[in-house]
Amino acid sequence: MSCSRLFKCLPVMLAGITLAAASLPALAAGPEAPPGYFALPSYQQPANPTALDKQLLAIMADYRVVGLSAAVYRDNKIIWSGGYGWADLNTGRAVTPATLFRVASLSKMVTATALMQLYEQGKFGLDDDISSSLGYQVRNPHYPAVKITFRQLLNHTSSIIDSGAYDAIVESTPALLPALDIKELLVPGGQYYSAATFAPQAPGTCFNYSNFGTGIAGSLVEKISGLPFAEYCSTFIFKPLGMDASFEPADINNWQNIATLYRPDGQFIHFRPTKDTYTGIKPAPATITAPLGSALGYSPAGGLRASTTDFAKFMQAHMNGGSYNRIRILKADTADLMHSMQWFGYSMDGFYKQKGLNFHITDDLVPGRRLIGHSGEAYGLSGDAYYDPDSRIGFVFMLNGANLNNADPFYRVENTIAITLLAAFAPPAANLSRELRAKVNANFITVNGRKIVLPAPAAITRSGKTQHLFLPAVATADALAAGINQQGDTVTFTQGQKKAVLTAGQNRMSVNGETLLLPHPPYRQNGQIFVPVRELAAALNISTRLRL
């Protein structure tokens, strides 16, 4: 079925889906569930199922999904939402669009937003030493003279990693976290200090995905604001956006509708509850005894509870330059900065290739689309919240248990759901023409109205009557929505089947093996390789208009 035909079959606005008593055919029966595990019952289906309902339920059956909630948004509106399957296998409680989930690493976008609100107030600079705000010195013992910065925490290049005592505590004794002073992990002589907490690479030089780094970012929110982390996020993010969400489950009005998370057995037949098993009893408030400035008890890296429809409000605010329904949580420049490519490379088996400030920039979730957002996976939860800046359509979905095998680099169930949702509601992916506005020595450019902050100022040269724009390679990839890789002085850009290879100091470019001459060679300056934007865009078949 084509995208246009499927779109016509679907209602454009749905507050949710009403479940009927009728159910789908039972899932394949298996042996009796062992103690502590639950069998997966057949799914209930909507009273008048649409083509999309049937597709999603079929995907759930294929991947043994316990429950699925999803929302699709455009501009400032949720244009569709749905819930399927089970929020609680013990009681038979169904998932609805209002079901809340522990959203795992989607939380990192919220933590980064909280910290960047304080950045807007001039409380710190992104390249400041975090020690100045923490009140004690934090150094990688392998590089004691190199500062660790706010920017590095948010783009995962701080060299602080999920190892040493932090990882052991999270895995084995998480009850310690509400009482844990992070200074004991970060400063030599601390009770839990270990050199293994720090990578052997210098801060700023290597990407290491770090939950602890985001925990430190949340702790900095406390240090700088003077408020407990959960209270700060509720006051300045969730309440303004009208979200019933919190890093403190006891503060959630709709706590009865928090989904239990499940992990499957080895055969994906039975499911074991792992998190949020409240059994009808309201969760007690966390007892945080750690000093202010130690927020690990709130799990800033993964502990947010929110529904997909509420989290979509947060994502719409980011997609719309920091504002949702006239409620501004960030300045437009700050939102653009967070979404600008800050790092590129190859990490976690290729899952991370481009990163903003705790925002993931990916071409791998939906083929042909560059998406901005984040994914999450913990305790059996798998979820994604991304938007397409070209079509201005985004989605949020959560699974509370599923077959999460076959990652390349996303789990296959994630790819399948994301592709299905965008096929239903987004126009076909297109090579959108890009209008770039730049000025010589400016520290930013705009691309179709979106500001991209440059790591080094733009440069403009002339060849006869033609002006040539040179930008740092990372900003060029961001502006053209191209893939990028770099080895020494050689940078490779990709777009579809096109591959262009440029080397600093050489006035030629290889495009799919063919050599093209350049009027001016790329060059290295201020630690960046500058590349000619017009010529590169033409080589990659990307339509551009330069306003210089």
mmCIF file of C-alpha atoms in Angstrom, residues 141-437:
data_model
loop_
_atom_site.group_PDB
_atom_site.id
_atom_site.type_symbol
_atom_site.label_atom_id
_atom_site.label_comp_id
_atom_site.label_asym_id
_atom_site.label_seq_id
_atom_site.Cartn_x
_atom_site.Cartn_y
_atom_site.Cartn_z
ATOM 1 C CA PRO A 141 44.117 10.926 36.385
ATOM 2 C CA HIS A 142 45.726 10.014 33.056
ATOM 3 C CA TYR A 143 45.534 13.702 31.986
ATOM 4 C CA PRO A 144 45.600 15.726 35.215
ATOM 5 C CA ALA A 145 46.277 19.043 33.472
ATOM 6 C CA VAL A 146 43.249 18.832 31.130
ATOM 7 C CA LYS A 147 39.925 20.283 32.264
ATOM 8 C CA ILE A 148 36.610 18.492 31.814
ATOM 9 C CA THR A 149 33.908 20.758 30.401
ATOM 10 C CA PHE A 150 30.132 21.051 30.297
ATOM 11 C CA ARG A 151 30.163 20.519 26.523
ATOM 12 C CA GLN A 152 32.095 17.274 26.932
ATOM 13 C CA LEU A 153 29.576 15.936 29.451
ATOM 14 C CA LEU A 154 26.748 16.621 27.000
ATOM 15 C CA ASN A 155 28.439 15.187 23.911
ATOM 16 C CA HIS A 156 29.942 12.187 25.750
ATOM 17 C CA THR A 157 33.586 13.098 25.234
ATOM 18 C CA SER A 158 34.377 13.941 28.872
ATOM 19 C CA SER A 159 36.426 10.725 29.329
ATOM 20 C CA ILE A 160 34.194 9.881 32.356
ATOM 21 C CA ILE A 161 32.851 6.422 31.610
ATOM 22 C CA ASP A 162 30.431 3.836 33.011
ATOM 23 C CA SER A 163 33.072 1.800 34.724
ATOM 24 C CA GLY A 164 34.781 1.508 38.068
ATOM 25 C CA ALA A 165 32.571 1.790 41.147
ATOM 26 C CA TYR A 166 29.705 3.635 39.400
ATOM 27 C CA ASP A 167 28.778 0.713 37.182
ATOM 28 C CA ALA A 168 29.155 -1.746 40.060
ATOM 29 C CA ILE A 169 26.857 0.295 42.310
ATOM 30 C CA VAL A 170 24.161 0.685 39.631
ATOM 31 C CA GLU A 171 24.199 -3.031 38.882
ATOM 32 C CA SER A 172 24.627 -4.492 42.362
ATOM 33 C CA THR A 173 23.713 -1.963 45.058
ATOM 34 C CA PRO A 174 21.461 0.720 43.498
ATOM 35 C CA ALA A 175 19.976 1.468 46.932
ATOM 36 C CA LEU A 176 23.207 3.376 47.627
ATOM 37 C CA LEU A 177 22.512 5.958 44.923
ATOM 38 C CA PRO A 178 20.103 8.219 46.899
ATOM 39 C CA ALA A 179 22.761 8.640 49.588
ATOM 40 C CA LEU A 180 25.813 8.800 47.354
ATOM 41 C CA ASP A 181 27.873 11.983 47.169
ATOM 42 C CA ILE A 182 29.331 11.963 43.649
ATOM 43 C CA LYS A 183 32.488 13.541 45.061
ATOM 44 C CA GLU A 184 33.243 10.102 46.527
ATOM 45 C CA LEU A 185 33.403 8.775 42.952
ATOM 46 C CA LEU A 186 35.243 11.658 41.322
ATOM 47 C CA VAL A 187 37.949 12.827 43.715
ATOM 48 C CA PRO A 188 41.050 10.808 44.695
ATOM 49 C CA GLY A 189 40.685 9.472 48.225
ATOM 50 C CA GLY A 190 36.892 9.186 47.899
ATOM 51 C CA GLN A 191 35.294 6.011 49.182
ATOM 52 C CA TYR A 192 34.346 4.867 45.686
ATOM 53 C CA TYR A 193 37.055 6.582 43.652
ATOM 54 C CA SER A 194 38.704 4.498 40.939
ATOM 55 C CA ALA A 195 40.937 5.363 38.017
ATOM 56 C CA ALA A 196 38.722 2.961 36.021
ATOM 57 C CA THR A 197 36.038 5.677 36.051
ATOM 58 C CA PHE A 198 38.154 7.533 33.486
ATOM 59 C CA ALA A 199 39.022 6.477 29.943
ATOM 60 C CA PRO A 200 42.666 6.357 28.852
ATOM 61 C CA GLN A 201 41.960 9.076 26.276
ATOM 62 C CA ALA A 202 42.169 12.788 27.036
ATOM 63 C CA PRO A 203 38.933 14.717 27.659
ATOM 64 C CA GLY A 204 37.474 15.995 24.403
ATOM 65 C CA THR A 205 39.248 13.470 22.178
ATOM 66 C CA CYS A 206 37.104 10.329 22.266
ATOM 67 C CA PHE A 207 33.395 9.479 22.418
ATOM 68 C CA ASN A 208 32.391 7.166 25.272
ATOM 69 C CA TYR A 209 28.646 6.939 25.891
ATOM 70 C CA SER A 210 28.310 7.730 29.587
ATOM 71 C CA ASN A 211 25.312 7.394 31.887
ATOM 72 C CA PHE A 212 27.501 8.634 34.725
ATOM 73 C CA GLY A 213 28.338 11.726 32.687
ATOM 74 C CA THR A 214 24.641 12.549 32.463
ATOM 75 C CA GLY A 215 24.300 11.871 36.195
ATOM 76 C CA ILE A 216 26.972 14.510 36.742
ATOM 77 C CA ALA A 217 25.072 16.868 34.412
ATOM 78 C CA GLY A 218 21.957 16.406 36.578
ATOM 79 C CA SER A 219 24.058 17.014 39.679
ATOM 80 C CA LEU A 220 25.305 20.260 38.135
ATOM 81 C CA VAL A 221 21.672 21.319 37.678
ATOM 82 C CA GLU A 222 21.307 20.985 41.448
ATOM 83 C CA LYS A 223 24.569 22.786 42.244
ATOM 84 C CA ILE A 224 23.805 25.720 39.981
ATOM 85 C CA SER A 225 20.057 26.087 40.590
ATOM 86 C CA GLY A 226 19.975 25.228 44.304
ATOM 87 C CA LEU A 227 17.011 22.895 43.727
ATOM 88 C CA PRO A 228 16.735 19.096 43.834
ATOM 89 C CA PHE A 229 16.994 17.746 40.305
ATOM 90 C CA ALA A 230 13.479 16.279 40.116
ATOM 91 C CA GLU A 231 11.945 19.479 41.498
ATOM 92 C CA TYR A 232 13.856 21.619 39.024
ATOM 93 C CA CYS A 233 12.699 19.570 36.012
ATOM 94 C CA SER A 234 9.080 19.561 37.200
ATOM 95 C CA THR A 235 9.077 23.312 37.845
ATOM 96 C CA PHE A 236 10.815 24.503 34.700
ATOM 97 C CA ILE A 237 10.054 21.825 32.088
ATOM 98 C CA PHE A 238 7.162 19.465 32.886
ATOM 99 C CA LYS A 239 4.646 21.818 34.490
ATOM 100 C CA PRO A 240 5.059 24.587 31.880
ATOM 101 C CA LEU A 241 4.543 22.030 29.097
ATOM 102 C CA GLY A 242 1.538 20.445 30.820
ATOM 103 C CA MET A 243 3.271 17.087 31.279
ATOM 104 C CA ASP A 244 2.280 14.624 34.007
ATOM 105 C CA ALA A 245 5.865 13.403 34.203
ATOM 106 C CA SER A 246 8.634 13.277 36.781
ATOM 107 C CA PHE A 247 11.947 11.774 37.834
ATOM 108 C CA GLU A 248 10.109 11.135 41.129
ATOM 109 C CA PRO A 249 7.289 8.577 40.512
ATOM 110 C CA ALA A 250 5.490 9.613 43.706
ATOM 111 C CA ASP A 251 4.833 13.043 42.153
ATOM 112 C CA ILE A 252 2.948 11.661 39.148
ATOM 113 C CA ASN A 253 -0.822 12.150 39.278
ATOM 114 C CA ASN A 254 -1.516 9.180 37.023
ATOM 115 C CA TRP A 255 0.882 6.851 38.842
ATOM 116 C CA GLN A 256 -1.597 3.958 38.635
ATOM 117 C CA ASN A 257 -1.020 3.916 34.868
ATOM 118 C CA ILE A 258 2.763 3.440 34.978
ATOM 119 C CA ALA A 259 3.680 0.374 32.925
ATOM 120 C CA THR A 260 5.617 -2.515 34.400
ATOM 121 C CA LEU A 261 8.791 -3.305 32.468
ATOM 122 C CA TYR A 262 9.616 -6.863 31.447
ATOM 123 C CA ARG A 263 12.519 -8.909 30.142
ATOM 124 C CA PRO A 264 11.833 -12.114 28.185
ATOM 125 C CA ASP A 265 13.289 -15.537 28.766
ATOM 126 C CA GLY A 266 15.755 -16.962 26.272
ATOM 127 C CA GLN A 267 12.987 -18.247 23.989
ATOM 128 C CA PHE A 268 10.935 -14.989 24.176
ATOM 129 C CA ILE A 269 7.956 -16.974 25.468
ATOM 130 C CA HIS A 270 7.628 -15.740 29.057
ATOM 131 C CA PHE A 271 8.334 -12.373 30.619
ATOM 132 C CA ARG A 272 9.805 -11.432 33.989
ATOM 133 C CA PRO A 273 8.901 -8.056 35.594
ATOM 134 C CA THR A 274 11.982 -5.922 36.238
ATOM 135 C CA LYS A 275 10.829 -2.399 37.137
ATOM 136 C CA ASP A 276 7.810 -0.393 38.305
ATOM 137 C CA THR A 277 5.844 -3.265 39.824
ATOM 138 C CA TYR A 278 3.702 -1.103 42.116
ATOM 139 C CA THR A 279 0.826 -3.640 42.502
ATOM 140 C CA GLY A 280 -1.701 -0.883 43.165
ATOM 141 C CA ILE A 281 0.306 0.807 45.923
ATOM 142 C CA LYS A 282 1.436 4.367 45.279
ATOM 143 C CA PRO A 283 5.235 4.586 45.232
ATOM 144 C CA ALA A 284 6.740 6.309 48.229
ATOM 145 C CA PRO A 285 8.842 9.434 47.642
ATOM 146 C CA ALA A 286 12.536 8.717 47.294
ATOM 147 C CA THR A 287 14.540 9.396 50.426
ATOM 148 C CA ILE A 288 17.453 11.433 49.099
ATOM 149 C CA THR A 289 20.118 11.939 51.748
ATOM 150 C CA ALA A 290 22.978 12.820 49.399
ATOM 151 C CA PRO A 291 24.005 16.472 49.538
ATOM 152 C CA LEU A 292 22.556 18.855 46.950
ATOM 153 C CA GLY A 293 24.735 18.455 43.895
ATOM 154 C CA SER A 294 24.557 14.654 43.913
ATOM 155 C CA ALA A 295 21.514 13.724 41.834
ATOM 156 C CA LEU A 296 22.218 10.057 41.094
ATOM 157 C CA GLY A 297 19.258 8.993 43.269
ATOM 158 C CA TYR A 298 16.916 10.525 40.648
ATOM 159 C CA SER A 299 18.689 8.750 37.752
ATOM 160 C CA PRO A 300 19.075 11.769 35.439
ATOM 161 C CA ALA A 301 20.349 9.394 32.754
ATOM 162 C CA GLY A 302 17.255 7.197 32.626
ATOM 163 C CA GLY A 303 14.753 7.606 35.463
ATOM 164 C CA LEU A 304 12.031 9.798 33.938
ATOM 165 C CA ARG A 305 8.470 8.450 33.847
ATOM 166 C CA ALA A 306 6.295 9.902 31.096
ATOM 167 C CA SER A 307 3.658 8.917 28.558
ATOM 168 C CA THR A 308 4.339 9.040 24.841
ATOM 169 C CA THR A 309 1.764 11.801 24.349
ATOM 170 C CA ASP A 310 3.326 13.935 27.090
ATOM 171 C CA PHE A 311 6.877 13.278 25.925
ATOM 172 C CA ALA A 312 5.757 14.356 22.456
ATOM 173 C CA LYS A 313 5.107 17.822 23.925
ATOM 174 C CA PHE A 314 8.743 18.017 25.003
ATOM 175 C CA MET A 315 9.898 16.885 21.559
ATOM 176 C CA GLN A 316 7.641 19.398 19.827
ATOM 177 C CA ALA A 317 9.191 22.162 21.929
ATOM 178 C CA HIS A 318 12.622 21.143 20.685
ATOM 179 C CA MET A 319 11.531 20.723 17.067
ATOM 180 C CA ASN A 320 9.904 24.174 17.167
ATOM 181 C CA GLY A 321 12.924 26.097 18.430
ATOM 182 C CA GLY A 322 12.327 25.667 22.160
ATOM 183 C CA SER A 323 8.611 26.512 22.209
ATOM 184 C CA TYR A 324 5.432 24.431 22.464
ATOM 185 C CA ASN A 325 2.015 26.088 22.129
ATOM 186 C CA ARG A 326 3.566 29.482 22.992
ATOM 187 C CA ILE A 327 5.278 28.068 26.080
ATOM 188 C CA ARG A 328 9.014 28.595 25.738
ATOM 189 C CA ILE A 329 11.408 26.333 27.629
ATOM 190 C CA LEU A 330 14.517 27.325 25.634
ATOM 191 C CA LYS A 331 15.623 30.145 23.415
ATOM 192 C CA ALA A 332 15.637 29.216 19.727
ATOM 193 C CA ASP A 333 19.410 29.671 19.539
ATOM 194 C CA THR A 334 19.900 27.278 22.458
ATOM 195 C CA ALA A 335 17.674 24.606 20.932
ATOM 196 C CA ASP A 336 19.541 24.913 17.627
ATOM 197 C CA LEU A 337 22.841 24.635 19.464
ATOM 198 C CA MET A 338 21.734 21.441 21.179
ATOM 199 C CA HIS A 339 20.721 19.920 17.835
ATOM 200 C CA SER A 340 23.889 21.012 16.000
ATOM 201 C CA MET A 341 26.415 18.261 15.335
ATOM 202 C CA GLN A 342 29.058 18.447 18.064
ATOM 203 C CA TRP A 343 30.802 15.145 17.420
ATOM 204 C CA PHE A 344 31.064 12.592 14.637
ATOM 205 C CA GLY A 345 32.773 9.242 14.414
ATOM 206 C CA TYR A 346 31.923 5.589 14.974
ATOM 207 C CA SER A 347 30.984 4.258 18.420
ATOM 208 C CA MET A 348 28.898 1.477 19.957
ATOM 209 C CA ASP A 349 29.154 -0.656 16.786
ATOM 210 C CA GLY A 350 28.026 2.282 14.669
ATOM 211 C CA PHE A 351 24.959 3.209 16.688
ATOM 212 C CA TYR A 352 26.530 6.599 17.396
ATOM 213 C CA LYS A 353 27.933 8.381 14.372
ATOM 214 C CA GLN A 354 26.764 11.943 15.048
ATOM 215 C CA LYS A 355 25.917 13.643 18.325
ATOM 216 C CA GLY A 356 24.619 17.020 19.484
ATOM 217 C CA LEU A 357 24.298 18.046 23.132
ATOM 218 C CA ASN A 358 22.683 14.830 24.400
ATOM 219 C CA PHE A 359 20.690 14.659 21.170
ATOM 220 C CA HIS A 360 21.356 11.797 18.786
ATOM 221 C CA ILE A 361 21.580 12.615 15.071
ATOM 222 C CA THR A 362 20.979 9.485 13.015
ATOM 223 C CA ASP A 363 20.419 8.290 9.463
ATOM 224 C CA ASP A 364 19.978 4.669 10.528
ATOM 225 C CA LEU A 365 16.527 4.436 12.132
ATOM 226 C CA VAL A 366 14.494 5.235 8.995
ATOM 227 C CA PRO A 367 16.343 4.898 5.666
ATOM 228 C CA GLY A 368 16.611 8.157 3.768
ATOM 229 C CA ARG A 369 15.756 10.384 6.717
ATOM 230 C CA ARG A 370 18.014 12.283 9.068
ATOM 231 C CA LEU A 371 16.352 12.256 12.475
ATOM 232 C CA ILE A 372 17.147 14.140 15.679
ATOM 233 C CA GLY A 373 16.255 12.838 19.142
ATOM 234 C CA HIS A 374 17.268 9.903 21.319
ATOM 235 C CA SER A 375 16.614 6.224 21.947
ATOM 236 C CA GLY A 376 16.352 4.349 25.217
ATOM 237 C CA GLU A 377 16.783 0.780 26.444
ATOM 238 C CA ALA A 378 16.822 -0.405 30.058
ATOM 239 C CA TYR A 379 15.145 -3.121 32.159
ATOM 240 C CA GLY A 380 13.345 -4.358 29.029
ATOM 241 C CA LEU A 381 12.071 -0.922 27.953
ATOM 242 C CA SER A 382 12.855 0.072 24.400
ATOM 243 C CA GLY A 383 11.799 3.468 23.121
ATOM 244 C CA ASP A 384 12.520 6.156 20.566
ATOM 245 C CA ALA A 385 11.719 9.855 20.319
ATOM 246 C CA TYR A 386 12.887 11.521 17.104
ATOM 247 C CA TYR A 387 11.788 14.140 14.612
ATOM 248 C CA ASP A 388 12.560 14.832 10.974
ATOM 249 C CA PRO A 389 13.587 18.499 10.667
ATOM 250 C CA ASP A 390 12.798 18.484 6.935
ATOM 251 C CA SER A 391 9.190 17.250 7.092
ATOM 252 C CA ARG A 392 8.670 18.588 10.656
ATOM 253 C CA ILE A 393 7.054 15.327 11.702
ATOM 254 C CA GLY A 394 8.176 13.278 14.665
ATOM 255 C CA PHE A 395 7.205 10.304 16.771
ATOM 256 C CA VAL A 396 7.562 8.813 20.233
ATOM 257 C CA PHE A 397 7.041 5.146 20.982
ATOM 258 C CA MET A 398 7.657 2.891 23.982
ATOM 259 C CA LEU A 399 7.764 -0.886 24.380
ATOM 260 C CA ASN A 400 7.766 -2.397 27.864
ATOM 261 C CA GLY A 401 9.167 -5.760 26.774
ATOM 262 C CA ALA A 402 10.081 -7.383 23.451
ATOM 263 C CA ASN A 403 12.523 -9.464 21.445
ATOM 264 C CA LEU A 404 15.424 -7.023 21.261
ATOM 265 C CA ASN A 405 17.776 -9.188 19.237
ATOM 266 C CA ASN A 406 19.121 -8.309 15.804
ATOM 267 C CA ALA A 407 20.543 -4.805 16.269
ATOM 268 C CA ASP A 408 22.032 -3.175 13.144
ATOM 269 C CA PRO A 409 22.557 -0.661 14.732
ATOM 270 C CA PHE A 410 18.973 -0.153 16.062
ATOM 271 C CA TYR A 411 16.947 -3.136 17.175
ATOM 272 C CA ARG A 412 14.976 -4.404 14.212
ATOM 273 C CA VAL A 413 11.676 -3.859 16.014
ATOM 274 C CA GLU A 414 12.588 -0.172 16.418
ATOM 275 C CA ASN A 415 13.325 0.223 12.703
ATOM 276 C CA THR A 416 10.094 -1.537 11.786
ATOM 277 C CA ILE A 417 7.870 0.588 14.024
ATOM 278 C CA ALA A 418 9.553 3.883 13.086
ATOM 279 C CA ILE A 419 9.348 3.128 9.365
ATOM 280 C CA THR A 420 5.682 2.154 9.725
ATOM 281 C CA LEU A 421 4.744 5.340 11.590
ATOM 282 C CA LEU A 422 6.479 7.695 9.167
ATOM 283 C CA ALA A 423 5.139 5.825 6.138
ATOM 284 C CA ALA A 424 1.639 6.459 7.479
ATOM 285 C CA PHE A 425 1.975 10.170 8.175
ATOM 286 C CA ALA A 426 5.065 11.756 6.618
ATOM 287 C CA PRO A 427 5.515 12.718 2.975
ATOM 288 C CA PRO A 428 8.010 10.550 1.086
ATOM 289 C CA ALA A 429 11.636 11.313 1.932
ATOM 290 C CA ALA A 430 13.103 13.807 -0.528
ATOM 291 C CA ASN A 431 16.452 15.424 -1.229
ATOM 292 C CA LEU A 432 15.295 18.790 0.092
ATOM 293 C CA SER A 433 16.894 21.898 -1.361
ATOM 294 C CA ARG A 434 18.963 23.671 1.269
ATOM 295 C CA GLU A 435 19.384 27.424 1.517
ATOM 296 C CA LEU A 436 22.558 28.305 3.387
ATOM 297 C CA ARG A 437 23.108 31.811 4.689
#
